[in-house]
PDB file of C-alpha atoms in Angstrom:
ATOM      1  CA  GLN A 275      69.127  62.569  95.916  1.00 74.00           C
ATOM      2  CA  LEU A 276      71.376  59.819  97.632  1.00 74.00           C
ATOM      3  CA  LEU A 277      74.019  60.258  94.987  1.00 82.00           C
ATOM      4  CA  GLU A 278      73.928  63.859  95.220  1.00 84.00           C
ATOM      5  CA  THR A 279      74.267  63.717  99.101  1.00 82.00           C
ATOM      6  CA  GLY A 280      77.307  61.468  98.668  1.00 82.00           C
ATOM      7  CA  LEU A 281      78.984  63.676  96.252  1.00 83.00           C
ATOM      8  CA  LEU A 282      78.299  66.677  98.609  1.00 84.00           C
ATOM      9  CA  ALA A 283      79.766  64.706 101.376  1.00 83.00           C
ATOM     10  CA  LEU A 284      83.086  64.366  99.283  1.00 80.00           C
ATOM     11  CA  LEU A 285      83.279  67.946  98.735  1.00 79.00           C
ATOM     12  CA  ALA A 286      82.701  68.659 102.425  1.00 79.00           C
ATOM     13  CA  ALA A 287      85.479  66.230 103.479  1.00 76.00           C
ATOM     14  CA  PRO A 288      88.468  67.578 105.133  1.00 67.00           C
ATOM     15  CA  ALA A 289      91.325  68.539 102.778  1.00 61.00           C
ATOM     16  CA  GLY A 290      93.697  65.676 102.643  1.00 55.00           C
ATOM     17  CA  LEU A 291      91.181  62.973 103.331  1.00 58.00           C
ATOM     18  CA  LEU A 292      90.933  61.735  99.835  1.00 57.00           C
ATOM     19  CA  GLY A 293      94.048  60.340  98.255  1.00 55.00           C
ATOM     20  CA  SER A 294      96.183  60.339 101.356  1.00 56.00           C
ATOM     21  CA  ALA A 295      99.688  58.925 100.513  1.00 55.00           C
ATOM     22  CA  VAL A 296     100.055  57.356 103.778  1.00 60.00           C
ATOM     23  CA  PRO A 297      97.664  54.392 104.830  1.00 60.00           C
ATOM     24  CA  GLY A 298      96.688  54.867 108.364  1.00 61.00           C
ATOM     25  CA  ALA A 299      97.739  58.281 108.759  1.00 62.00           C
ATOM     26  CA  ALA A 300      95.791  60.556 111.111  1.00 62.00           C
ATOM     27  CA  LEU A 301      92.858  62.464 109.613  1.00 60.00           C
ATOM     28  CA  PRO A 302      93.236  66.187 109.322  1.00 62.00           C
ATOM     29  CA  THR A 303      91.449  67.911 112.174  1.00 66.00           C
ATOM     30  CA  GLY A 304      90.187  71.428 112.590  1.00 67.00           C
ATOM     31  CA  ALA A 305      89.828  72.124 108.800  1.00 70.00           C
ATOM     32  CA  PRO A 306      86.842  74.261 108.093  1.00 77.00           C
ATOM     33  CA  VAL A 307      84.278  72.709 105.764  1.00 78.00           C
ATOM     34  CA  PRO A 308      84.369  74.801 102.588  1.00 81.00           C
ATOM     35  CA  SER A 309      81.447  77.368 102.457  1.00 86.00           C
ATOM     36  CA  ILE A 310      80.574  75.964  98.806  1.00 88.00           C
ATOM     37  CA  ALA A 311      79.764  72.667 100.332  1.00 87.00           C
ATOM     38  CA  VAL A 312      77.662  74.267 103.126  1.00 88.00           C
ATOM     39  CA  TRP A 313      75.819  76.133 100.569  1.00 91.00           C
ATOM     40  CA  ALA A 314      75.350  73.036  98.349  1.00 91.00           C
ATOM     41  CA  PHE A 315      73.765  71.190 101.181  1.00 90.00           C
ATOM     42  CA  ARG A 316      71.509  73.929 101.941  1.00 92.00           C
ATOM     43  CA  TRP A 317      70.323  74.268  98.348  1.00 93.00           C
ATOM     44  CA  MET A 318      69.638  70.465  98.210  1.00 91.00           C
ATOM     45  CA  ALA A 319      67.629  70.708 101.278  1.00 91.00           C
ATOM     46  CA  PHE A 320      65.735  73.585  99.938  1.00 94.00           C
ATOM     47  CA  ARG A 321      64.974  71.838  96.677  1.00 93.00           C
ATOM     48  CA  ILE A 322      63.863  68.670  98.300  1.00 90.00           C
ATOM     49  CA  MET A 323      61.489  70.338 100.800  1.00 92.00           C
ATOM     50  CA  LEU A 324      59.957  73.039  98.502  1.00 94.00           C
ATOM     51  CA  GLY A 325      59.573  70.200  95.848  1.00 93.00           C
ATOM     52  CA  ALA A 326      57.590  67.994  98.290  1.00 90.00           C
ATOM     53  CA  GLY A 327      55.433  70.890  99.043  1.00 93.00           C
ATOM     54  CA  LEU A 328      54.838  71.829  95.310  1.00 94.00           C
ATOM     55  CA  ILE A 329      54.013  68.311  94.285  1.00 93.00           C
ATOM     56  CA  LYS A 330      51.251  68.304  96.810  1.00 90.00           C
ATOM     57  CA  LEU A 331      49.761  71.565  95.498  1.00 88.00           C
ATOM     58  CA  ARG A 332      49.521  70.370  91.959  1.00 89.00           C
ATOM     59  CA  GLY A 333      48.507  66.692  93.149  1.00 80.00           C
ATOM     60  CA  ALA A 334      45.169  65.595  94.836  1.00 84.00           C
ATOM     61  CA  LYS A 335      42.487  68.025  95.689  1.00 91.00           C
ATOM     62  CA  CYS A 336      42.660  66.936  99.368  1.00 91.00           C
ATOM     63  CA  TRP A 337      45.980  68.913  99.845  1.00 92.00           C
ATOM     64  CA  LEU A 338      44.399  72.216  98.602  1.00 93.00           C
ATOM     65  CA  ASP A 339      41.137  71.654 100.810  1.00 93.00           C
ATOM     66  CA  LEU A 340      43.378  70.593 103.675  1.00 94.00           C
ATOM     67  CA  THR A 341      41.609  67.257 104.166  1.00 92.00           C
ATOM     68  CA  ALA A 342      44.669  65.256 103.207  1.00 91.00           C
ATOM     69  CA  MET A 343      45.410  64.156 106.855  1.00 90.00           C
ATOM     70  CA  CYS A 344      41.810  63.069 107.500  1.00 88.00           C
ATOM     71  CA  HIS A 345      42.589  60.385 104.687  1.00 87.00           C
ATOM     72  CA  HIS A 346      46.151  59.741 104.961  1.00 86.00           C
ATOM     73  CA  LEU A 347      46.290  58.292 108.467  1.00 83.00           C
ATOM     74  CA  GLU A 348      43.787  55.583 107.570  1.00 83.00           C
ATOM     75  CA  THR A 349      45.174  54.841 104.133  1.00 83.00           C
ATOM     76  CA  GLN A 350      48.861  54.828 104.715  1.00 82.00           C
ATOM     77  CA  PRO A 351      50.887  51.792 103.511  1.00 78.00           C
ATOM     78  CA  ILE A 352      52.845  51.140 106.806  1.00 79.00           C
ATOM     79  CA  PRO A 353      51.050  52.446 109.802  1.00 81.00           C
ATOM     80  CA  ASN A 354      52.486  51.829 113.269  1.00 82.00           C
ATOM     81  CA  PRO A 355      50.659  51.315 116.737  1.00 85.00           C
ATOM     82  CA  LEU A 356      49.995  55.215 117.211  1.00 87.00           C
ATOM     83  CA  THR A 357      48.517  55.833 113.736  1.00 85.00           C
ATOM     84  CA  ARG A 358      45.077  55.081 114.715  1.00 86.00           C
ATOM     85  CA  SER A 359      45.208  57.384 117.669  1.00 89.00           C
ATOM     86  CA  PHE A 360      46.461  60.090 115.535  1.00 89.00           C
ATOM     87  CA  HIS A 361      43.674  59.421 112.965  1.00 88.00           C
ATOM     88  CA  LEU A 362      40.945  59.731 115.813  1.00 91.00           C
ATOM     89  CA  VAL A 363      41.973  63.197 116.849  1.00 93.00           C
ATOM     90  CA  PRO A 364      39.431  65.982 116.107  1.00 95.00           C
ATOM     91  CA  ARG A 365      38.984  66.891 112.510  1.00 94.00           C
ATOM     92  CA  PRO A 366      40.083  70.679 113.042  1.00 96.00           C
ATOM     93  CA  LEU A 367      43.440  69.379 114.398  1.00 95.00           C
ATOM     94  CA  LEU A 368      43.858  67.192 111.210  1.00 93.00           C
ATOM     95  CA  LEU A 369      43.096  70.060 109.092  1.00 95.00           C
ATOM     96  CA  PHE A 370      45.767  72.088 111.019  1.00 95.00           C
ATOM     97  CA  ALA A 371      48.242  69.391 110.423  1.00 93.00           C
ATOM     98  CA  THR A 372      47.638  69.710 106.789  1.00 93.00           C
ATOM     99  CA  ALA A 373      47.989  73.355 106.895  1.00 95.00           C
ATOM    100  CA  SER A 374      51.227  72.990 108.865  1.00 95.00           C
ATOM    101  CA  ASN A 375      52.648  70.771 106.346  1.00 93.00           C
ATOM    102  CA  HIS A 376      52.204  73.405 103.612  1.00 95.00           C
ATOM    103  CA  VAL A 377      53.931  75.801 105.894  1.00 95.00           C
ATOM    104  CA  ILE A 378      56.669  73.666 106.685  1.00 95.00           C
ATOM    105  CA  GLU A 379      57.292  72.533 103.001  1.00 94.00           C
ATOM    106  CA  LEU A 380      56.584  75.769 101.275  1.00 95.00           C
ATOM    107  CA  PHE A 381      57.675  78.475 103.413  1.00 96.00           C
ATOM    108  CA  ALA A 382      60.221  77.112 106.053  1.00 95.00           C
ATOM    109  CA  PRO A 383      62.831  76.074 103.219  1.00 95.00           C
ATOM    110  CA  TRP A 384      63.219  79.624 102.447  1.00 96.00           C
ATOM    111  CA  LEU A 385      64.976  80.226 105.810  1.00 95.00           C
ATOM    112  CA  LEU A 386      67.830  78.121 104.598  1.00 93.00           C
ATOM    113  CA  LEU A 387      68.732  80.669 101.960  1.00 93.00           C
ATOM    114  CA  LEU A 388      68.903  83.633 104.362  1.00 93.00           C
ATOM    115  CA  PRO A 389      72.511  84.148 105.394  1.00 88.00           C
ATOM    116  CA  PHE A 390      71.417  84.493 109.089  1.00 91.00           C
ATOM    117  CA  ARG A 391      72.127  81.712 111.419  1.00 92.00           C
ATOM    118  CA  PRO A 392      69.120  82.259 113.632  1.00 95.00           C
ATOM    119  CA  PHE A 393      66.853  81.737 110.485  1.00 95.00           C
ATOM    120  CA  GLN A 394      68.859  78.408 109.612  1.00 93.00           C
ATOM    121  CA  ALA A 395      68.602  77.150 113.073  1.00 94.00           C
ATOM    122  CA  ALA A 396      64.846  77.854 113.090  1.00 95.00           C
ATOM    123  CA  PHE A 397      64.571  75.837 109.781  1.00 94.00           C
ATOM    124  CA  GLY A 398      66.587  73.110 111.509  1.00 93.00           C
ATOM    125  CA  ALA A 399      64.306  73.118 114.615  1.00 95.00           C
ATOM    126  CA  THR A 400      61.203  73.087 112.447  1.00 94.00           C
ATOM    127  CA  HIS A 401      62.401  70.197 110.157  1.00 91.00           C
ATOM    128  CA  LEU A 402      63.343  68.244 113.239  1.00 91.00           C
ATOM    129  CA  VAL A 403      59.882  68.492 114.826  1.00 92.00           C
ATOM    130  CA  PHE A 404      58.277  67.829 111.492  1.00 91.00           C
ATOM    131  CA  GLN A 405      60.505  64.652 110.949  1.00 88.00           C
ATOM    132  CA  LEU A 406      59.667  63.378 114.408  1.00 88.00           C
ATOM    133  CA  THR A 407      55.997  63.915 113.833  1.00 88.00           C
ATOM    134  CA  LEU A 408      56.137  61.976 110.732  1.00 85.00           C
ATOM    135  CA  ILE A 409      58.088  59.117 112.600  1.00 84.00           C
ATOM    136  CA  LEU A 410      55.329  59.032 115.276  1.00 85.00           C
ATOM    137  CA  THR A 411      52.333  58.922 112.637  1.00 84.00           C
ATOM    138  CA  GLY A 412      53.900  55.982 110.734  1.00 77.00           C
ATOM    139  CA  ASN A 413      54.242  55.909 106.970  1.00 67.00           C
ATOM    140  CA  LEU A 414      57.770  54.891 105.904  1.00 67.00           C
ATOM    141  CA  SER A 415      59.367  56.195 109.174  1.00 62.00           C
ATOM    142  CA  PHE A 416      62.637  54.552 108.441  1.00 64.00           C
ATOM    143  CA  LEU A 417      63.197  57.251 105.819  1.00 68.00           C
ATOM    144  CA  ASN A 418      62.523  59.968 108.409  1.00 72.00           C
ATOM    145  CA  TRP A 419      64.760  58.414 110.696  1.00 66.00           C
ATOM    146  CA  LEU A 420      67.621  58.607 108.191  1.00 70.00           C
ATOM    147  CA  THR A 421      66.739  62.360 107.666  1.00 71.00           C
ATOM    148  CA  VAL A 422      67.084  62.993 111.359  1.00 67.00           C
TER     149      VAL A 422
END
C-alpha cells in the first residue's frame, strides 16, 4: 500500500514537476490534480477500508457477536495510558464501539465512490474521528497518525 500511495502521488504531481530540465526552477503552481489521480486515491482508500471490515467478518467470532472491543482493549500489543480507561467503560458502550467499527469500515467507504462532494466530506470526517479514536485507545497509533 505504501508503494501504491507513492506511485499515485507521482500521478498527482503537478505537470512539469518530474523531469524538469532546469535545476532549481520554480515548481508549477495552480495546476489542477488530474481527476484520474483523485479517483485512484479514492479507490485505494475504499479498498483498504472495506478490506479491513471484511477481514473482521470472516475472522474471529467476537467481531460477529460484537464483543471484540471487550477483549481488544485488554490484549492489544501496545496500550497507552488511556487504554485501561476505555476498557473500563460499560459493556454496552464497548458493543456499540464494535458495531460502529463495522459501520465505518463496511458502509462508510461507499461514500467515497459517490460523485457528490458532501458524501465524500462525510467519509473524510467519519474517517478522521475513527482514526483519532484509534489513536486515543492505543494499539499501533503511530500508523493512525500517519493516516491522519
